[in-house]
PDB file of C-alpha atoms in Angstrom:
ATOM      1  CA  UNK A 387     105.286  80.431 232.932  1.00  0.00           C
ATOM      2  CA  UNK A 388     105.491  77.117 233.185  1.00  0.00           C
ATOM      3  CA  UNK A 389     109.334  78.233 234.575  1.00  0.00           C
ATOM      4  CA  UNK A 390     107.178  81.049 237.413  1.00  0.00           C
ATOM      5  CA  UNK A 391     104.884  78.114 238.548  1.00  0.00           C
ATOM      6  CA  UNK A 392     107.692  75.626 239.060  1.00  0.00           C
ATOM      7  CA  UNK A 393     109.136  78.620 241.657  1.00  0.00           C
ATOM      8  CA  UNK A 394     106.129  78.831 243.577  1.00  0.00           C
ATOM      9  CA  UNK A 395     105.222  74.898 243.685  1.00  0.00           C
ATOM     10  CA  UNK A 396     109.761  75.245 245.352  1.00  0.00           C
ATOM     11  CA  UNK A 397     108.644  78.179 247.530  1.00  0.00           C
ATOM     12  CA  UNK A 398     105.716  76.245 248.887  1.00  0.00           C
ATOM     13  CA  UNK A 399     108.181  72.897 249.247  1.00  0.00           C
ATOM     14  CA  UNK A 400     109.862  74.623 251.771  1.00  0.00           C
ATOM     15  CA  UNK A 401     107.557  75.809 254.507  1.00  0.00           C
ATOM     16  CA  UNK A 402     107.394  73.339 257.159  1.00  0.00           C
ATOM     17  CA  UNK A 403     104.458  71.206 257.274  1.00  0.00           C
ATOM     18  CA  UNK A 404     103.817  70.114 260.947  1.00  0.00           C
ATOM     19  CA  UNK A 405     100.860  68.201 261.473  1.00  0.00           C
ATOM     20  CA  UNK A 406      98.422  69.955 264.844  1.00  0.00           C
ATOM     21  CA  UNK A 407      99.754  68.268 267.732  1.00  0.00           C
ATOM     22  CA  UNK A 408      97.076  70.270 270.077  1.00  0.00           C
ATOM     23  CA  UNK A 409      99.304  70.614 273.044  1.00  0.00           C
ATOM     24  CA  UNK A 410     101.136  74.291 271.950  1.00  0.00           C
ATOM     25  CA  UNK A 411      97.767  76.251 270.343  1.00  0.00           C
ATOM     26  CA  UNK A 412      99.532  79.333 270.366  1.00  0.00           C
ATOM     27  CA  UNK A 413     102.665  77.627 268.223  1.00  0.00           C
ATOM     28  CA  UNK A 414     100.454  76.173 265.684  1.00  0.00           C
ATOM     29  CA  UNK A 415      99.267  79.347 265.320  1.00  0.00           C
ATOM     30  CA  UNK A 416     101.784  81.329 264.611  1.00  0.00           C
ATOM     31  CA  UNK A 417     103.265  78.618 262.271  1.00  0.00           C
ATOM     32  CA  UNK A 418      99.596  78.428 260.778  1.00  0.00           C
ATOM     33  CA  UNK A 419      99.972  81.967 260.502  1.00  0.00           C
ATOM     34  CA  UNK A 420     103.368  82.444 259.118  1.00  0.00           C
ATOM     35  CA  UNK A 421     102.761  79.557 256.460  1.00  0.00           C
ATOM     36  CA  UNK A 422      99.732  81.875 255.897  1.00  0.00           C
ATOM     37  CA  UNK A 423     101.779  85.202 254.906  1.00  0.00           C
ATOM     38  CA  UNK A 424     103.807  82.526 252.463  1.00  0.00           C
ATOM     39  CA  UNK A 425     101.611  81.671 250.751  1.00  0.00           C
ATOM     40  CA  UNK A 426      99.884  85.119 250.338  1.00  0.00           C
ATOM     41  CA  UNK A 427     103.299  86.574 249.571  1.00  0.00           C
ATOM     42  CA  UNK A 428     103.460  83.734 246.815  1.00  0.00           C
ATOM     43  CA  UNK A 429     100.542  84.731 245.499  1.00  0.00           C
ATOM     44  CA  UNK A 430     100.471  88.418 245.585  1.00  0.00           C
ATOM     45  CA  UNK A 431     104.387  87.587 243.835  1.00  0.00           C
ATOM     46  CA  UNK A 432     102.233  85.784 240.739  1.00  0.00           C
ATOM     47  CA  UNK A 433      99.788  87.695 240.802  1.00  0.00           C
ATOM     48  CA  UNK A 434     102.716  89.914 239.529  1.00  0.00           C
ATOM     49  CA  UNK A 435     103.845  88.300 237.125  1.00  0.00           C
ATOM     50  CA  UNK A 436     100.675  87.477 235.918  1.00  0.00           C
ATOM     51  CA  UNK A 437      99.877  90.615 235.062  1.00  0.00           C
ATOM     52  CA  UNK A 438     103.193  91.828 233.513  1.00  0.00           C
ATOM     53  CA  UNK A 439     102.680  88.717 231.288  1.00  0.00           C
ATOM     54  CA  UNK A 440      99.154  89.174 230.579  1.00  0.00           C
ATOM     55  CA  UNK A 441     100.216  93.520 229.231  1.00  0.00           C
ATOM     56  CA  UNK A 442     102.778  91.792 227.194  1.00  0.00           C
ATOM     57  CA  UNK A 443     100.282  89.581 225.286  1.00  0.00           C
ATOM     58  CA  UNK A 444      98.524  92.284 224.981  1.00  0.00           C
ATOM     59  CA  UNK A 445     101.289  94.498 224.054  1.00  0.00           C
ATOM     60  CA  UNK A 446     101.805  91.240 221.253  1.00  0.00           C
ATOM     61  CA  UNK A 447      98.043  91.015 220.214  1.00  0.00           C
ATOM     62  CA  UNK A 448      98.186  94.716 219.220  1.00  0.00           C
ATOM     63  CA  UNK A 449     101.101  95.195 217.051  1.00  0.00           C
ATOM     64  CA  UNK A 450     100.563  94.281 213.947  1.00  0.00           C
ATOM     65  CA  UNK A 451     104.155  93.550 212.573  1.00  0.00           C
ATOM     66  CA  UNK A 452     104.606  91.056 209.414  1.00  0.00           C
ATOM     67  CA  UNK A 453     104.554  87.666 211.600  1.00  0.00           C
ATOM     68  CA  UNK A 454     101.187  88.626 212.732  1.00  0.00           C
ATOM     69  CA  UNK A 455      99.876  89.487 209.679  1.00  0.00           C
ATOM     70  CA  UNK A 456     101.515  86.499 208.180  1.00  0.00           C
ATOM     71  CA  UNK A 457      99.911  83.862 210.913  1.00  0.00           C
ATOM     72  CA  UNK A 458      96.775  85.135 210.263  1.00  0.00           C
ATOM     73  CA  UNK A 459      96.864  84.360 206.991  1.00  0.00           C
ATOM     74  CA  UNK A 460      98.162  80.779 207.439  1.00  0.00           C
ATOM     75  CA  UNK A 461      95.591  80.576 210.217  1.00  0.00           C
ATOM     76  CA  UNK A 462      92.456  81.780 206.837  1.00  0.00           C
ATOM     77  CA  UNK A 463      93.982  79.085 204.970  1.00  0.00           C
ATOM     78  CA  UNK A 464      93.684  76.145 207.919  1.00  0.00           C
ATOM     79  CA  UNK A 465      90.253  77.705 208.471  1.00  0.00           C
ATOM     80  CA  UNK A 466      89.613  77.347 204.352  1.00  0.00           C
ATOM     81  CA  UNK A 467      90.993  73.384 204.744  1.00  0.00           C
ATOM     82  CA  UNK A 468      88.993  73.104 207.044  1.00  0.00           C
ATOM     83  CA  UNK A 469      85.577  74.293 205.591  1.00  0.00           C
ATOM     84  CA  UNK A 470      86.490  72.571 202.943  1.00  0.00           C
ATOM     85  CA  UNK A 471      86.757  68.753 204.704  1.00  0.00           C
ATOM     86  CA  UNK A 472      84.021  69.801 206.631  1.00  0.00           C
ATOM     87  CA  UNK A 473      82.042  69.871 203.503  1.00  0.00           C
ATOM     88  CA  UNK A 474      83.963  67.204 201.563  1.00  0.00           C
ATOM     89  CA  UNK A 475      82.813  64.645 205.020  1.00  0.00           C
ATOM     90  CA  UNK A 476      79.035  66.155 205.248  1.00  0.00           C
ATOM     91  CA  UNK A 477      79.046  65.361 201.295  1.00  0.00           C
ATOM     92  CA  UNK A 478      80.723  61.375 201.861  1.00  0.00           C
ATOM     93  CA  UNK A 479      77.661  60.559 204.500  1.00  0.00           C
ATOM     94  CA  UNK A 480      74.870  62.199 202.051  1.00  0.00           C
ATOM     95  CA  UNK A 481      76.703  59.406 199.393  1.00  0.00           C
ATOM     96  CA  UNK A 482      76.562  56.692 201.736  1.00  0.00           C
ATOM     97  CA  UNK A 483      72.825  55.526 201.183  1.00  0.00           C
ATOM     98  CA  UNK A 484      72.733  55.870 197.582  1.00  0.00           C
ATOM     99  CA  UNK A 485      76.040  53.335 197.778  1.00  0.00           C
ATOM    100  CA  UNK A 486      74.266  50.789 200.067  1.00  0.00           C
ATOM    101  CA  UNK A 487      71.428  50.522 197.728  1.00  0.00           C
ATOM    102  CA  UNK A 488      73.383  50.743 194.800  1.00  0.00           C
ATOM    103  CA  UNK A 489      75.684  47.675 196.272  1.00  0.00           C
ATOM    104  CA  UNK A 490      72.688  45.097 196.249  1.00  0.00           C
ATOM    105  CA  UNK A 491      72.256  45.845 193.140  1.00  0.00           C
ATOM    106  CA  UNK A 492      72.823  42.792 191.029  1.00  0.00           C
ATOM    107  CA  UNK A 493      70.697  41.930 188.768  1.00  0.00           C
ATOM    108  CA  UNK A 494      69.987  44.370 185.232  1.00  0.00           C
ATOM    109  CA  UNK A 495      67.138  45.569 186.273  1.00  0.00           C
ATOM    110  CA  UNK A 496      67.803  47.111 189.566  1.00  0.00           C
ATOM    111  CA  UNK A 497      66.986  50.747 190.286  1.00  0.00           C
ATOM    112  CA  UNK A 498      70.300  52.515 190.414  1.00  0.00           C
ATOM    113  CA  UNK A 499      70.331  55.993 193.132  1.00  0.00           C
ATOM    114  CA  UNK A 500      72.522  58.025 192.294  1.00  0.00           C
ATOM    115  CA  UNK A 501      74.855  59.605 194.845  1.00  0.00           C
ATOM    116  CA  UNK A 502      75.790  63.000 194.874  1.00  0.00           C
ATOM    117  CA  UNK A 503      78.244  65.060 193.730  1.00  0.00           C
ATOM    118  CA  UNK A 504      80.983  67.814 195.130  1.00  0.00           C
ATOM    119  CA  UNK A 505      78.589  70.609 194.669  1.00  0.00           C
ATOM    120  CA  UNK A 506      75.509  68.620 196.615  1.00  0.00           C
ATOM    121  CA  UNK A 507      73.734  67.049 193.429  1.00  0.00           C
ATOM    122  CA  UNK A 508      73.182  64.032 191.469  1.00  0.00           C
ATOM    123  CA  UNK A 509      75.230  64.603 188.139  1.00  0.00           C
ATOM    124  CA  UNK A 510      72.804  65.112 185.959  1.00  0.00           C
ATOM    125  CA  UNK A 511      72.204  61.673 183.373  1.00  0.00           C
ATOM    126  CA  UNK A 512      72.996  59.339 185.921  1.00  0.00           C
ATOM    127  CA  UNK A 513      71.700  55.383 184.548  1.00  0.00           C
ATOM    128  CA  UNK A 514      68.811  54.478 186.135  1.00  0.00           C
ATOM    129  CA  UNK A 515      69.303  51.144 186.335  1.00  0.00           C
ATOM    130  CA  UNK A 516      71.855  48.960 186.706  1.00  0.00           C
ATOM    131  CA  UNK A 517      71.635  47.650 182.903  1.00  0.00           C
ATOM    132  CA  UNK A 518      71.801  50.853 181.602  1.00  0.00           C
ATOM    133  CA  UNK A 519      74.891  52.041 183.552  1.00  0.00           C
ATOM    134  CA  UNK A 520      76.601  48.226 182.020  1.00  0.00           C
ATOM    135  CA  UNK A 521      75.714  50.065 178.039  1.00  0.00           C
ATOM    136  CA  UNK A 522      76.036  53.996 178.523  1.00  0.00           C
ATOM    137  CA  UNK A 523      78.417  55.649 175.962  1.00  0.00           C
ATOM    138  CA  UNK A 524      81.944  56.933 176.747  1.00  0.00           C
ATOM    139  CA  UNK A 525      80.968  60.696 177.440  1.00  0.00           C
ATOM    140  CA  UNK A 526      78.022  60.263 179.683  1.00  0.00           C
ATOM    141  CA  UNK A 527      80.427  57.831 182.049  1.00  0.00           C
ATOM    142  CA  UNK A 528      82.724  60.767 181.220  1.00  0.00           C
ATOM    143  CA  UNK A 529      80.131  63.498 182.302  1.00  0.00           C
ATOM    144  CA  UNK A 530      79.732  61.133 185.811  1.00  0.00           C
ATOM    145  CA  UNK A 531      83.597  61.264 186.482  1.00  0.00           C
ATOM    146  CA  UNK A 532      83.783  65.221 186.249  1.00  0.00           C
ATOM    147  CA  UNK A 533      80.212  65.510 188.151  1.00  0.00           C
ATOM    148  CA  UNK A 534      81.749  63.531 191.023  1.00  0.00           C
ATOM    149  CA  UNK A 535      85.220  65.351 190.661  1.00  0.00           C
ATOM    150  CA  UNK A 536      86.910  61.989 189.974  1.00  0.00           C
ATOM    151  CA  UNK A 537      89.573  61.668 187.146  1.00  0.00           C
ATOM    152  CA  UNK A 538      88.557  61.130 182.711  1.00  0.00           C
ATOM    153  CA  UNK A 539      91.340  58.565 182.208  1.00  0.00           C
ATOM    154  CA  UNK A 540      91.421  55.824 180.186  1.00  0.00           C
ATOM    155  CA  UNK A 541      89.105  54.026 177.618  1.00  0.00           C
ATOM    156  CA  UNK A 542      85.194  53.248 178.179  1.00  0.00           C
ATOM    157  CA  UNK A 543      85.942  49.930 179.935  1.00  0.00           C
ATOM    158  CA  UNK A 544      88.666  51.619 182.763  1.00  0.00           C
ATOM    159  CA  UNK A 545      85.788  54.748 182.697  1.00  0.00           C
ATOM    160  CA  UNK A 546      82.634  52.676 183.337  1.00  0.00           C
ATOM    161  CA  UNK A 547      84.870  50.631 186.420  1.00  0.00           C
ATOM    162  CA  UNK A 548      86.584  54.358 187.795  1.00  0.00           C
ATOM    163  CA  UNK A 549      82.340  55.401 188.693  1.00  0.00           C
ATOM    164  CA  UNK A 550      81.404  51.688 189.728  1.00  0.00           C
ATOM    165  CA  UNK A 551      83.659  51.448 192.145  1.00  0.00           C
ATOM    166  CA  UNK A 552      82.737  55.221 193.410  1.00  0.00           C
ATOM    167  CA  UNK A 553      78.810  54.954 193.107  1.00  0.00           C
ATOM    168  CA  UNK A 554      79.465  51.668 194.898  1.00  0.00           C
ATOM    169  CA  UNK A 555      77.906  48.811 191.963  1.00  0.00           C
ATOM    170  CA  UNK A 556      79.848  45.650 192.881  1.00  0.00           C
ATOM    171  CA  UNK A 557      81.188  44.536 190.134  1.00  0.00           C
ATOM    172  CA  UNK A 558      80.476  40.215 190.093  1.00  0.00           C
ATOM    173  CA  UNK A 559      76.369  39.127 189.843  1.00  0.00           C
ATOM    174  CA  UNK A 560      75.680  39.454 186.399  1.00  0.00           C
TER     175      UNK A 560
END
């Protein structure tokens, strides 16, 4: 289609262009008439070529060959990835206020806010204060990590640090 548009542009460029002099109206009218005829014939040719292309695309859309089915599968897979990414972005934005609140928790009795997990809900048994967070059990850290879909690796200190980073609690300040 790009080749056809380029060919049409070249055909139009070949039509001589002159400015109106006002002296010979009949000659200028004849020149305009020939230019118009050239443009109309080019439009007719482009219309017929466009119709042929349209017909070819229509045939492709109705032909359910293996390539089309494969393409549809890939499109569905990409659609699911985009939906998951949008959900992830949505939940990330929902976590921001809680993380901002938690970033100011530098005293042990400061209340914490639980960011939402992958399911859109805060994890059960999330610690209420900074002091409680610092002293919960390894199993509780693991359940929080699991609720957020984070890897559960390392000793208690590593798990505490992973949760601390994810929920926005500062390390210093105690």
